[in-house]
Amino acid sequence: MRILLLCHSFNGLSQRLYAELARDGHELSVELDIADTVTEEAVRLFAPEALIAPFLKRRIPESVWRSVPCLIVHPGVVGDRGPTALDWAIHDGETEWGVTVLQAEAEMDAGPIWAYRTFPMRQARKASLYRHEVTEAAVAAVREALMKLAAGEKPTPLERHPAARGSWRPAMSQDWRRIDWQRETTATIWTKINAADGFPGVADTLFGVPCHLFDAWPEGRLTGAAGELIARRETAICRATVDGAIWIGHVKRAGGFKLPATAAFAAESAHLAEAPLDSWQAASWQTWQDIRYEEEGAVGYLHFEFYNGAMSVRQCQRLQDAFLWAASRPTRVIVLMGGEDFWSNGIHLNVIEAAASPADESWRNIVAIDDLAEAILRCESHLTVAALRGNAGAGGCFLARACDEVWVREGVVLNPHYQNMGNLYGSEFWTYLLPQRVGWKGARAIMQRRLPMLAQEAVFCGFYDKVLPTAGFSAQVRACAQALVADFSARIARKRARRARDEAAKPLAHYRAEELAAMRQNFYGFDPSYHVARWHFVHKTPHSWTPLTLARHRRAAIGRVGAEGFFDHDQNPPALMPI
Ligand code: THG
């Protein structure tokens, strides 16, 4: 089918649906929701058989929903309606929630039902539920809806739907979200912040300054007078509650953008007592620990829970320290687990934006992430694995590839390219790591295509090594890691030989110098594209056009980058990878 995706932004769910439906053989194009006239124009140009709205905040105009079936992906059970469905579900402590695909009509979310799925709720932040449970349910429900649509079936009116149980809920206001620090328990506060994470956050004050809170972690040991700020640790601030304490990881000050709490309140939080953890080993009590090491037999697992997968200079340096420490252990294999929602998305654009000199901070950040990638690449004592439970993008995709093996959860969406961020050239040794796997033509195609890639596609083209199922992912990672231990001697010998061969052909230092020379141009050169793109990204400015990589219906010639030669492992690489 010809399917137009209409979305507020091309978020994780939209990307996953795009990639899955393309893989099913549908012909897809995307339009961002900019204005009714633009949407009408997109429908005229593309003439879709169906429009899907995976993440849409505004009304679809009548001229559109009358002319083409418009499927709304609603993150709620059948009958639930309104703009903050998941927020309410978390707030109300629902034990089971769902996703409904309904047909758009005049009344918001009240159209007939095409398909739905349910899932058990998990104690997690809204964005995490959205990225895992909601996304999986949405893919299944959208597939069912399209099958029914193609078969000429009709959707079921809500009033007659057997599974209907929800109702209309208005947007959840800050009155509902407000925290009473003198009365509410850690569990209640945690739930409130979870229900508002990553948007809009909970309106509150820190150090007497109005701000929105995100990224909460219960604390099991520290205590203090309810409401008092009692400690800091790296990027987080700890605040006492009536029955304990809770860490606040991220904060948005009025008029600003989301930042690590200790960065948003740098001067104020400097006076708080440091509450450091004395090792990388996983703490035995509930607390905030962004980097966490666990060991099982000859395998070390390094978890790094960095909000939104963004890695600042200090986070890169600390992760490198933790990695080198892990490599000093009497183990055989190190598995880099990343975080629950993201493995890594590369350098920390928000922290860069907040720096006195964003150009200098960009440079420091790329150097720090390259140092980390190089430490992984040069590790000859251990076999290394990147295990991607969550999505990865830009530098994060290549940082993972610095490991000997990359295993990726089915359903993970990858964006192994840089140019969407103002034509960044990219670093993290991608000019070494990518062509080696997919050939020079393949590397160029991936870089220029700038589209999300599914786990299966990354493995099919040879970029990554193994897809693991979503159910039992952790157990599978452990089993595969133990299998590597069994094969350690042969593999480590091959790894060392290969590194020596590659180093003789072209030293890592050369790849790094070439990439950094190009990045220097991106940061300090005459073309400000990167700084402009970063500003828009960090400030979440509304889109004013849809990039042509997405809006195929707006391209003069569709399919400029064809599949031809995509998987050729051609020889004779150019001196500097042209993109
Ligand atoms: N029909 C049509 N367009 C739609 C939907 C539909 N667009 C997307 C929408 N469903 C997704 N669901 C909602 C439900 C309610 C609101 C937004 C998206 C909503 N929004 C504003 C608010 O936040 O308070 C109110 C603005 C408005 O009414 O436009 O209430 O089923 N055609």
Coordinates of C-alpha atoms and ligand atoms in Angstrom, one line a residue:
M1 CA 0.0 0.0 0.0
R2 CA 1.0 3.6 -0.4
I3 CA 1.1 4.9 3.2
L4 CA 1.7 8.4 4.4
L5 CA 2.9 8.8 8.0
L6 CA 1.8 12.1 9.5
C7 CA 3.5 13.0 12.7
H8 CA 4.4 15.8 15.1
S9 CA 8.0 14.7 14.8
F10 CA 9.7 11.6 13.5
N11 CA 10.1 10.1 16.9
G12 CA 11.1 6.6 17.9
L13 CA 7.7 5.1 17.4
S14 CA 7.3 6.8 14.0
Q15 CA 10.7 5.6 13.0
R16 CA 10.0 2.0 14.0
L17 CA 6.7 1.9 12.1
Y18 CA 8.3 3.5 9.1
A19 CA 11.1 0.9 9.0
E20 CA 8.7 -2.1 9.8
L21 CA 6.1 -1.1 7.2
A22 CA 8.8 -0.5 4.6
R23 CA 10.1 -4.0 5.3
D24 CA 6.6 -5.4 4.8
G25 CA 6.7 -4.0 1.3
H26 CA 4.6 -0.9 1.7
E27 CA 5.5 2.3 -0.1
L28 CA 6.0 5.0 2.5
S29 CA 6.4 8.7 2.8
V30 CA 6.4 11.0 5.8
E31 CA 5.0 14.5 6.3
L32 CA 5.6 16.3 9.6
D33 CA 2.5 18.1 10.9
I34 CA 3.2 21.7 10.0
A35 CA 0.0 23.1 8.8
D36 CA -3.3 21.8 7.4
T37 CA -2.5 23.1 3.9
V38 CA 0.8 21.3 3.9
T39 CA -0.9 18.1 5.0
E40 CA -3.5 18.5 2.2
E41 CA -0.7 19.1 -0.3
A42 CA 1.2 16.0 0.8
V43 CA -2.0 13.9 0.4
R44 CA -2.4 15.4 -3.1
L45 CA 1.2 14.7 -4.1
F46 CA 1.5 11.2 -2.7
A47 CA -2.1 10.0 -3.1
P48 CA -1.8 7.5 -0.2
E49 CA -4.2 4.6 0.3
A50 CA -3.9 5.1 4.0
L51 CA -2.6 7.8 6.3
I52 CA -1.1 6.7 9.7
A53 CA -0.6 9.1 12.6
P54 CA 1.7 7.4 15.1
F55 CA 2.5 10.6 17.0
L56 CA 0.2 13.4 16.3
K57 CA -0.9 16.2 18.6
R58 CA -3.2 18.2 16.4
R59 CA -6.5 17.6 14.6
I60 CA -6.3 16.1 11.1
P61 CA -8.4 18.4 8.8
E62 CA -11.8 17.1 7.6
S63 CA -10.7 17.5 4.0
V64 CA -8.0 14.8 4.6
W65 CA -9.8 12.3 6.8
R66 CA -12.8 12.3 4.5
S67 CA -10.7 11.5 1.4
V68 CA -8.3 8.9 2.9
P69 CA -8.6 6.5 5.8
C70 CA -6.6 8.0 8.6
L71 CA -5.4 5.6 11.3
I72 CA -4.6 7.2 14.7
V73 CA -2.2 5.3 17.0
H74 CA -3.5 6.0 20.4
P75 CA -1.4 5.0 23.5
G76 CA -4.4 3.8 25.5
V77 CA -7.0 1.0 25.8
V78 CA -10.1 0.9 23.7
G79 CA -12.3 3.8 24.6
D80 CA -9.6 5.8 26.2
R81 CA -9.4 9.3 24.6
G82 CA -7.3 12.4 25.0
P83 CA -3.8 13.8 24.6
T84 CA -2.1 12.4 27.8
A85 CA -3.3 8.8 27.9
L86 CA -0.1 7.2 29.3
D87 CA 0.3 10.0 31.9
W88 CA -3.1 9.1 33.3
A89 CA -2.4 5.3 33.2
I90 CA 0.7 5.7 35.2
H91 CA -0.9 8.2 37.6
D92 CA -3.8 5.9 38.2
G93 CA -1.7 2.8 38.7
E94 CA -3.3 0.8 35.9
T95 CA -2.0 -2.7 35.9
E96 CA -2.8 -3.3 32.2
W97 CA -2.7 -0.7 29.5
G98 CA -2.8 -0.8 25.7
V99 CA -2.6 0.8 22.3
T100 CA -5.6 1.4 20.0
V101 CA -5.6 2.0 16.3
L102 CA -8.7 4.0 15.5
Q103 CA -9.9 5.9 12.4
A104 CA -9.8 9.7 12.7
E105 CA -13.1 11.5 12.6
A106 CA -14.3 14.9 13.7
E107 CA -14.4 14.1 17.4
M108 CA -10.8 13.5 18.8
D109 CA -10.1 9.8 19.3
A110 CA -13.7 8.8 19.1
G111 CA -13.7 7.2 15.6
P112 CA -14.2 3.5 15.0
I113 CA -11.6 1.0 16.1
W114 CA -9.4 -1.0 13.7
A115 CA -7.2 -2.9 16.1
Y116 CA -5.8 -2.9 19.6
R117 CA -3.3 -4.6 21.8
T118 CA -2.8 -4.7 25.6
F119 CA 0.3 -5.1 27.8
P120 CA 1.1 -5.4 31.5
M121 CA 2.2 -2.1 33.0
R122 CA 5.8 -1.8 34.4
Q123 CA 7.0 0.6 37.0
A124 CA 8.9 2.9 34.6
R125 CA 8.9 6.4 33.2
K126 CA 6.4 7.3 30.6
A127 CA 9.0 7.6 27.8
S128 CA 10.3 4.1 28.6
L129 CA 6.9 2.5 28.5
Y130 CA 6.4 4.4 25.2
R131 CA 9.7 3.1 23.7
H132 CA 9.1 -0.5 24.7
E133 CA 5.6 -1.7 25.4
V134 CA 3.7 1.0 23.5
T135 CA 6.0 0.7 20.4
E136 CA 5.7 -3.1 20.3
A137 CA 1.9 -3.0 20.7
A138 CA 1.6 -0.3 18.1
V139 CA 3.6 -2.2 15.4
A140 CA 1.3 -5.3 15.9
A141 CA -1.9 -3.3 16.0
V142 CA -1.0 -1.2 12.9
R143 CA -0.1 -4.4 11.0
E144 CA -3.5 -5.9 11.9
A145 CA -5.3 -2.6 10.9
L146 CA -3.6 -2.5 7.5
M147 CA -4.5 -6.1 6.9
K148 CA -8.1 -5.5 7.6
L149 CA -8.1 -2.3 5.6
A150 CA -6.6 -4.1 2.6
A151 CA -9.2 -6.9 2.9
G152 CA -12.0 -4.4 2.7
E153 CA -13.1 -4.9 6.3
K154 CA -14.8 -2.1 8.3
P155 CA -13.7 -0.8 11.7
T156 CA -15.9 -1.3 14.8
P157 CA -17.7 1.7 16.2
L158 CA -16.5 2.4 19.7
E159 CA -20.0 2.1 21.2
R160 CA -20.2 -1.5 20.0
H161 CA -16.6 -2.5 20.7
P162 CA -16.4 -5.5 23.1
A163 CA -13.1 -4.4 24.7
A164 CA -14.2 -0.7 25.3
R165 CA -13.4 0.3 28.9
G166 CA -11.7 3.7 28.7
S167 CA -13.1 7.2 28.7
W168 CA -12.3 10.8 27.6
R169 CA -9.5 12.4 29.8
P170 CA -8.4 15.9 29.3
A171 CA -4.8 16.9 29.1
M172 CA -3.2 16.2 32.6
S173 CA -2.5 19.6 34.0
Q174 CA 0.3 20.5 36.4
D175 CA -2.3 20.6 39.2
W176 CA -2.4 16.9 39.0
R177 CA 1.3 16.5 38.8
R178 CA 2.4 18.8 41.6
I179 CA 4.5 17.3 44.4
D180 CA 3.8 18.0 48.1
W181 CA 7.2 17.4 49.6
Q182 CA 5.9 17.7 53.1
R183 CA 3.4 14.9 52.7
E184 CA 4.0 12.6 49.8
T185 CA 6.1 9.5 49.9
T186 CA 9.1 8.6 47.7
A187 CA 6.9 6.1 45.8
T188 CA 4.2 8.7 45.1
I189 CA 6.8 11.3 44.0
W190 CA 8.5 8.7 41.8
T191 CA 5.2 7.8 40.1
K192 CA 4.4 11.5 39.5
I193 CA 7.8 12.2 37.9
N194 CA 7.6 9.0 35.9
A195 CA 4.1 10.0 34.6
A196 CA 5.6 13.2 33.2
D197 CA 8.9 11.9 31.8
G198 CA 10.3 13.0 29.2
F199 CA 7.5 15.5 28.7
P200 CA 6.3 17.8 30.2
G201 CA 8.1 17.1 33.5
V202 CA 6.8 18.0 37.0
A203 CA 6.7 21.8 37.8
D204 CA 8.5 22.4 41.0
T205 CA 11.2 24.6 42.5
L206 CA 14.9 23.8 43.3
F207 CA 17.0 26.3 45.2
G208 CA 14.0 28.6 45.0
V209 CA 14.0 28.6 41.2
P210 CA 11.0 27.4 39.3
C211 CA 11.8 24.4 37.1
H212 CA 10.5 21.1 35.8
L213 CA 11.8 17.8 37.2
F214 CA 12.6 14.6 35.2
D215 CA 14.5 11.4 35.6
A216 CA 13.8 10.3 39.2
W217 CA 15.5 7.4 41.1
P218 CA 14.5 6.3 44.6
E219 CA 17.3 6.4 47.2
G220 CA 17.5 3.8 49.9
R221 CA 20.0 5.1 52.4
L222 CA 20.2 8.9 52.5
T223 CA 17.7 10.8 54.6
G224 CA 16.9 14.3 55.7
A225 CA 14.2 16.8 56.5
A226 CA 11.3 16.3 53.9
G227 CA 11.9 18.6 50.9
E228 CA 15.5 19.4 51.7
L229 CA 18.2 19.0 49.1
I230 CA 20.7 16.7 50.8
A231 CA 23.3 15.5 48.4
R232 CA 24.7 15.5 44.9
R233 CA 26.3 12.7 42.8
E234 CA 27.8 13.4 39.4
T235 CA 24.8 14.8 37.4
A236 CA 22.1 14.1 40.0
I237 CA 20.7 15.9 43.0
C238 CA 19.1 14.1 46.0
R239 CA 16.1 15.4 47.8
A240 CA 14.7 14.1 51.1
T241 CA 11.1 12.9 51.3
V242 CA 8.9 12.1 54.3
D243 CA 10.0 8.5 54.1
G244 CA 13.4 8.6 52.5
A245 CA 14.9 10.4 49.6
I246 CA 14.8 10.6 45.8
W247 CA 17.4 11.5 43.1
I248 CA 16.5 14.1 40.4
G249 CA 18.6 13.4 37.3
H250 CA 17.4 16.1 34.9
V251 CA 15.8 19.5 35.2
K252 CA 14.4 22.1 32.8
R253 CA 14.6 25.7 34.1
A254 CA 11.9 28.1 32.9
G255 CA 12.6 29.2 29.4
G256 CA 15.6 26.8 29.2
F257 CA 16.0 23.3 28.0
K258 CA 16.5 19.9 29.8
L259 CA 19.9 19.5 31.4
P260 CA 21.5 17.3 34.0
A261 CA 20.4 18.6 37.4
T262 CA 23.9 19.6 38.5
A263 CA 24.5 21.4 35.2
A264 CA 21.2 23.3 35.3
F265 CA 22.1 24.4 38.9
A266 CA 25.9 24.3 38.7
A267 CA 26.6 27.1 41.2
E268 CA 23.8 26.2 43.6
S269 CA 24.5 22.5 43.7
A270 CA 28.2 23.0 44.2
H271 CA 27.4 23.6 47.9
L272 CA 25.7 20.2 48.4
A273 CA 27.6 17.4 49.9
E274 CA 29.0 14.8 47.4
A275 CA 27.7 11.3 48.0
P276 CA 30.0 9.3 45.8
L277 CA 29.8 5.6 45.3
D278 CA 33.1 4.0 46.1
S279 CA 33.2 1.5 43.2
W280 CA 31.8 0.7 39.8
Q281 CA 30.2 -2.5 41.3
A282 CA 26.4 -2.4 41.3
A283 CA 25.3 -0.9 44.6
S284 CA 23.4 -3.4 46.9
W285 CA 20.8 -0.8 47.8
Q286 CA 18.4 1.4 45.8
T287 CA 20.2 4.5 44.6
W288 CA 21.3 6.6 41.6
Q289 CA 24.1 4.8 39.7
D290 CA 24.6 5.7 36.1
I291 CA 27.5 3.3 35.5
R292 CA 27.1 -0.1 37.1
Y293 CA 29.3 -3.2 36.8
E294 CA 28.2 -6.8 37.4
E295 CA 30.2 -10.0 37.0
E296 CA 29.1 -13.5 36.3
G297 CA 31.8 -16.1 35.9
A298 CA 34.3 -14.8 33.3
V299 CA 31.9 -12.2 32.0
G300 CA 31.7 -8.5 33.1
Y301 CA 28.6 -6.5 32.3
L302 CA 28.9 -2.8 32.2
H303 CA 25.6 -0.9 32.3
F304 CA 25.5 2.8 31.5
E305 CA 22.1 4.5 32.0
F306 CA 22.6 7.9 30.4
Y307 CA 19.4 9.9 30.0
N308 CA 18.3 9.8 26.3
G309 CA 21.5 8.1 25.5
A310 CA 23.5 11.3 25.4
M311 CA 27.1 11.2 26.6
S312 CA 28.9 14.3 27.8
V313 CA 32.6 14.7 28.1
R314 CA 32.6 13.6 31.7
Q315 CA 30.3 10.6 31.1
C316 CA 32.6 9.4 28.3
Q317 CA 35.6 9.8 30.5
R318 CA 34.0 8.0 33.4
L319 CA 32.7 5.2 31.1
Q320 CA 36.3 4.8 29.8
D321 CA 37.6 4.6 33.3
A322 CA 35.0 2.0 34.2
F323 CA 35.8 0.0 31.0
L324 CA 39.5 0.0 31.7
W325 CA 38.8 -1.1 35.2
A326 CA 36.6 -3.9 33.9
A327 CA 39.4 -4.9 31.5
S328 CA 41.7 -5.2 34.6
R329 CA 39.5 -7.9 36.0
P330 CA 40.4 -11.6 35.7
T331 CA 37.5 -12.1 33.2
R332 CA 37.4 -13.0 29.5
V333 CA 34.5 -11.0 28.1
I334 CA 33.2 -7.5 28.7
V335 CA 29.6 -6.8 27.6
L336 CA 28.6 -3.1 27.3
M337 CA 24.9 -3.1 28.1
G338 CA 24.1 0.5 27.6
G339 CA 20.8 1.7 29.2
E340 CA 17.2 0.4 29.3
D341 CA 15.9 2.8 26.6
F342 CA 19.1 3.7 24.7
W343 CA 22.4 2.2 24.2
S344 CA 24.0 5.5 23.1
N345 CA 23.2 8.4 20.9
G346 CA 26.7 9.9 20.9
I347 CA 27.8 13.3 22.1
H348 CA 25.6 15.3 24.5
L349 CA 24.0 18.1 22.5
N350 CA 22.2 19.7 25.4
V351 CA 25.3 20.0 27.5
I352 CA 27.1 21.3 24.5
E353 CA 24.4 23.9 23.9
A354 CA 24.7 25.1 27.5
A355 CA 28.5 25.5 27.3
A356 CA 30.1 28.9 27.2
S357 CA 31.6 27.9 23.9
P358 CA 29.5 25.2 22.2
A359 CA 32.2 24.8 19.5
D360 CA 34.9 24.1 22.1
E361 CA 32.5 21.8 24.1
S362 CA 31.6 19.9 20.9
W363 CA 35.3 19.4 20.2
R364 CA 36.0 18.2 23.8
N365 CA 33.0 15.8 23.5
I366 CA 34.0 14.3 20.3
V367 CA 37.6 13.8 21.5
A368 CA 36.3 12.2 24.7
I369 CA 34.0 9.8 22.8
D370 CA 36.8 8.9 20.4
D371 CA 39.1 8.2 23.4
L372 CA 36.4 5.8 24.7
A373 CA 36.0 4.1 21.3
E374 CA 39.8 3.8 20.9
A375 CA 40.1 2.3 24.4
I376 CA 37.6 -0.4 23.3
L377 CA 39.3 -0.9 20.0
R378 CA 42.7 -1.3 21.6
C379 CA 41.5 -3.7 24.3
E380 CA 43.5 -6.9 23.6
S381 CA 42.9 -8.6 27.0
H382 CA 39.2 -9.2 26.6
L383 CA 36.6 -10.0 24.0
T384 CA 34.2 -7.1 23.9
V385 CA 30.5 -7.1 23.1
A386 CA 27.9 -4.3 22.7
A387 CA 24.4 -5.6 23.7
L388 CA 21.8 -3.2 22.4
R389 CA 18.6 -3.4 24.4
G390 CA 17.7 0.1 23.4
N391 CA 18.1 2.3 20.3
A392 CA 21.3 3.8 19.1
G393 CA 22.0 6.7 16.8
A394 CA 24.9 8.6 15.3
G395 CA 28.1 8.1 17.2
G396 CA 26.4 5.6 19.5
C397 CA 26.0 3.2 16.6
F398 CA 29.7 3.3 15.8
L399 CA 30.8 3.3 19.4
A400 CA 28.9 -0.1 19.6
R401 CA 30.8 -1.3 16.5
A402 CA 34.1 -0.6 18.2
C403 CA 33.3 -3.9 20.1
D404 CA 34.2 -7.2 18.7
E405 CA 30.6 -8.3 18.6
V406 CA 27.4 -6.3 18.4
W407 CA 24.2 -8.0 19.5
V408 CA 21.0 -6.1 19.0
R409 CA 17.5 -6.7 20.4
E410 CA 14.8 -7.3 17.8
G411 CA 12.8 -4.1 17.6
V412 CA 15.7 -1.8 18.1
V413 CA 15.9 1.2 15.7
L414 CA 19.3 2.4 14.6
N415 CA 20.4 5.6 12.9
P416 CA 24.0 4.9 11.9
H417 CA 24.5 8.3 10.2
Y418 CA 25.4 11.9 11.2
Q419 CA 24.2 14.2 8.5
N420 CA 20.8 14.8 10.0
M421 CA 22.5 16.9 12.6
G422 CA 23.6 19.8 10.3
N423 CA 25.7 17.7 8.0
L424 CA 28.1 16.5 10.6
Y425 CA 30.9 14.4 9.1
G426 CA 31.1 12.1 12.1
S427 CA 33.9 10.4 14.0
E428 CA 34.1 7.4 16.5
F429 CA 36.2 5.7 13.8
W430 CA 33.3 5.2 11.6
T431 CA 35.5 5.4 8.5
Y432 CA 37.4 2.4 9.8
L433 CA 34.4 0.5 11.2
L434 CA 31.6 0.9 8.7
P435 CA 33.3 0.2 5.3
Q436 CA 35.0 -2.8 6.8
R437 CA 31.6 -4.3 7.3
V438 CA 29.5 -3.1 4.4
G439 CA 31.9 -1.9 1.8
W440 CA 32.5 1.6 0.7
K441 CA 29.4 1.9 -1.4
G442 CA 27.3 0.4 1.4
A443 CA 28.9 2.9 3.9
R444 CA 28.1 5.8 1.6
A445 CA 24.5 4.6 1.0
I446 CA 23.9 4.2 4.7
M447 CA 25.3 7.7 5.4
Q448 CA 23.4 9.4 2.6
R449 CA 20.1 7.6 3.1
R450 CA 19.9 9.1 6.6
L451 CA 16.9 6.8 7.5
P452 CA 16.3 4.5 10.5
M453 CA 17.4 1.0 10.2
L454 CA 16.0 -2.1 12.0
A455 CA 18.1 -4.5 13.9
Q456 CA 17.5 -7.2 11.3
E457 CA 18.6 -4.9 8.5
A458 CA 21.8 -4.0 10.4
V459 CA 22.6 -7.6 10.7
F460 CA 21.6 -8.5 7.2
C461 CA 23.9 -5.9 5.6
G462 CA 26.7 -7.1 7.9
F463 CA 27.1 -4.0 10.1
Y464 CA 26.1 -5.8 13.3
D465 CA 26.4 -9.5 14.2
K466 CA 23.3 -10.9 15.9
V467 CA 19.6 -10.2 16.5
L468 CA 18.3 -11.4 19.8
P469 CA 14.6 -11.7 20.7
T470 CA 12.9 -9.1 22.9
A471 CA 11.5 -11.8 25.3
G472 CA 14.4 -13.1 27.3
F473 CA 16.9 -10.6 25.9
S474 CA 19.0 -10.5 29.1
A475 CA 19.1 -14.3 29.4
Q476 CA 20.1 -14.6 25.7
V477 CA 22.9 -12.1 26.1
R478 CA 24.2 -14.0 29.1
A479 CA 24.1 -17.3 27.3
C480 CA 25.9 -15.9 24.2
A481 CA 28.5 -14.2 26.4
Q482 CA 29.3 -17.5 28.1
A483 CA 29.6 -19.1 24.7
L484 CA 32.2 -16.6 23.8
V485 CA 34.1 -17.5 27.0
A486 CA 34.2 -21.1 25.8
D487 CA 35.8 -20.0 22.5
F488 CA 38.1 -17.3 24.1
S489 CA 41.6 -18.5 23.1
A490 CA 40.9 -18.9 19.4
R491 CA 38.9 -15.6 19.2
I492 CA 41.4 -13.5 21.1
A493 CA 44.2 -14.7 18.9
R494 CA 42.2 -13.8 15.8
K495 CA 41.3 -10.5 17.3
R496 CA 45.0 -9.6 18.0
A497 CA 46.1 -10.7 14.6
R498 CA 43.5 -8.7 12.9
R499 CA 44.2 -5.5 14.9
A500 CA 47.9 -5.8 14.1
R501 CA 47.1 -6.3 10.4
D502 CA 44.7 -3.4 10.3
E503 CA 47.2 -1.2 12.2
A504 CA 49.9 -2.0 9.7
A505 CA 47.6 -1.2 6.8
K506 CA 46.4 2.1 8.3
P507 CA 46.9 3.1 11.9
L508 CA 43.9 4.0 14.0
A509 CA 45.6 7.4 14.6
H510 CA 45.2 8.2 10.9
Y511 CA 41.5 7.4 10.8
R512 CA 41.0 9.5 13.9
A513 CA 43.0 12.4 12.6
E514 CA 41.2 12.5 9.3
E515 CA 37.8 12.3 11.0
L516 CA 38.7 15.0 13.5
A517 CA 40.0 17.3 10.8
A518 CA 36.5 17.1 9.2
M519 CA 34.8 17.6 12.5
R520 CA 36.9 20.6 13.2
Q521 CA 35.4 22.2 10.1
N522 CA 31.9 21.3 11.3
F523 CA 32.6 23.0 14.6
Y524 CA 34.8 25.9 13.7
G525 CA 34.4 26.3 9.9
F526 CA 32.4 28.9 8.0
D527 CA 29.3 26.7 7.6
P528 CA 27.1 27.1 10.8
S529 CA 24.7 24.2 9.8
Y530 CA 25.7 22.0 12.8
H531 CA 25.2 24.8 15.3
V532 CA 21.9 25.8 13.8
A533 CA 20.6 22.2 13.7
R534 CA 21.8 21.6 17.3
W535 CA 20.0 24.8 18.5
H536 CA 16.7 23.6 16.9
F537 CA 17.1 20.1 18.2
V538 CA 17.9 21.2 21.8
H539 CA 15.2 23.9 21.9
K540 CA 12.7 21.6 20.2
T541 CA 11.6 24.3 17.8
P542 CA 8.6 23.3 15.7
H543 CA 9.4 21.9 12.3
S544 CA 8.8 24.2 9.4
W545 CA 9.4 21.7 6.7
T546 CA 9.8 18.0 6.2
P547 CA 13.3 16.8 5.2
L548 CA 13.4 15.4 1.7
T549 CA 14.9 12.2 3.0
L550 CA 11.5 11.5 4.6
A551 CA 9.1 13.3 2.3
R552 CA 9.6 11.1 -0.7
H553 CA 6.5 12.7 -2.3
R554 CA 8.4 16.0 -2.4
R555 CA 11.4 14.7 -4.2
A556 CA 11.9 15.3 -7.9
A557 CA 13.3 11.9 -8.5
I558 CA 12.2 9.2 -6.0
G559 CA 14.9 6.6 -5.1
R560 CA 18.0 8.6 -5.8
V561 CA 19.9 6.2 -3.5
G562 CA 18.9 2.9 -4.9
A563 CA 19.7 -0.6 -3.6
E564 CA 22.2 -1.1 -6.4
G565 CA 25.7 -1.9 -5.1
F566 CA 24.5 -1.5 -1.5
F567 CA 26.2 -4.6 -0.2
D568 CA 29.2 -4.6 -2.5
H569 CA 32.4 -5.0 -0.7
D570 CA 34.4 -3.1 -3.3
Q571 CA 38.1 -2.4 -2.8
N572 CA 40.1 0.8 -3.2
P573 CA 38.8 3.0 -0.5
P574 CA 39.2 6.7 -1.1
A575 CA 41.8 8.4 1.1
L576 CA 39.1 10.4 3.0
M577 CA 35.6 8.9 3.0
P578 CA 33.5 11.3 0.9
I579 CA 29.9 11.7 2.1
Ligands
THG1 N1 -9.3 12.9 14.7 C1 -8.7 13.9 14.0 N2 -7.5 14.3 14.2 C2 -6.8 13.7 15.2 C3 -7.4 12.7 16.1 C4 -8.7 12.3 15.8 N3 -5.5 14.1 15.5 C5 -4.7 13.4 16.4 C6 -5.5 13.0 17.6 N4 -6.7 12.2 17.2 C7 -4.7 12.3 18.6 N5 -5.4 12.4 19.9 C8 -5.6 13.6 20.5 C9 -6.7 13.8 21.4 C10 -6.9 15.0 22.0 C11 -6.1 16.1 21.8 C12 -5.0 15.9 21.0 C13 -4.7 14.7 20.4 C14 -6.3 17.4 22.5 N6 -5.5 18.3 22.2 C15 -5.5 19.7 22.7 C16 -5.0 19.7 24.2 O1 -3.9 19.2 24.4 O2 -5.7 20.1 25.1 C17 -6.8 20.4 22.4 C18 -6.6 21.1 21.0 C19 -7.7 20.6 20.0 O3 -8.9 20.3 20.4 O4 -7.4 20.7 18.8 O5 -7.3 17.5 23.2 O6 -9.3 11.4 16.4 N7 -9.4 14.4 12.9

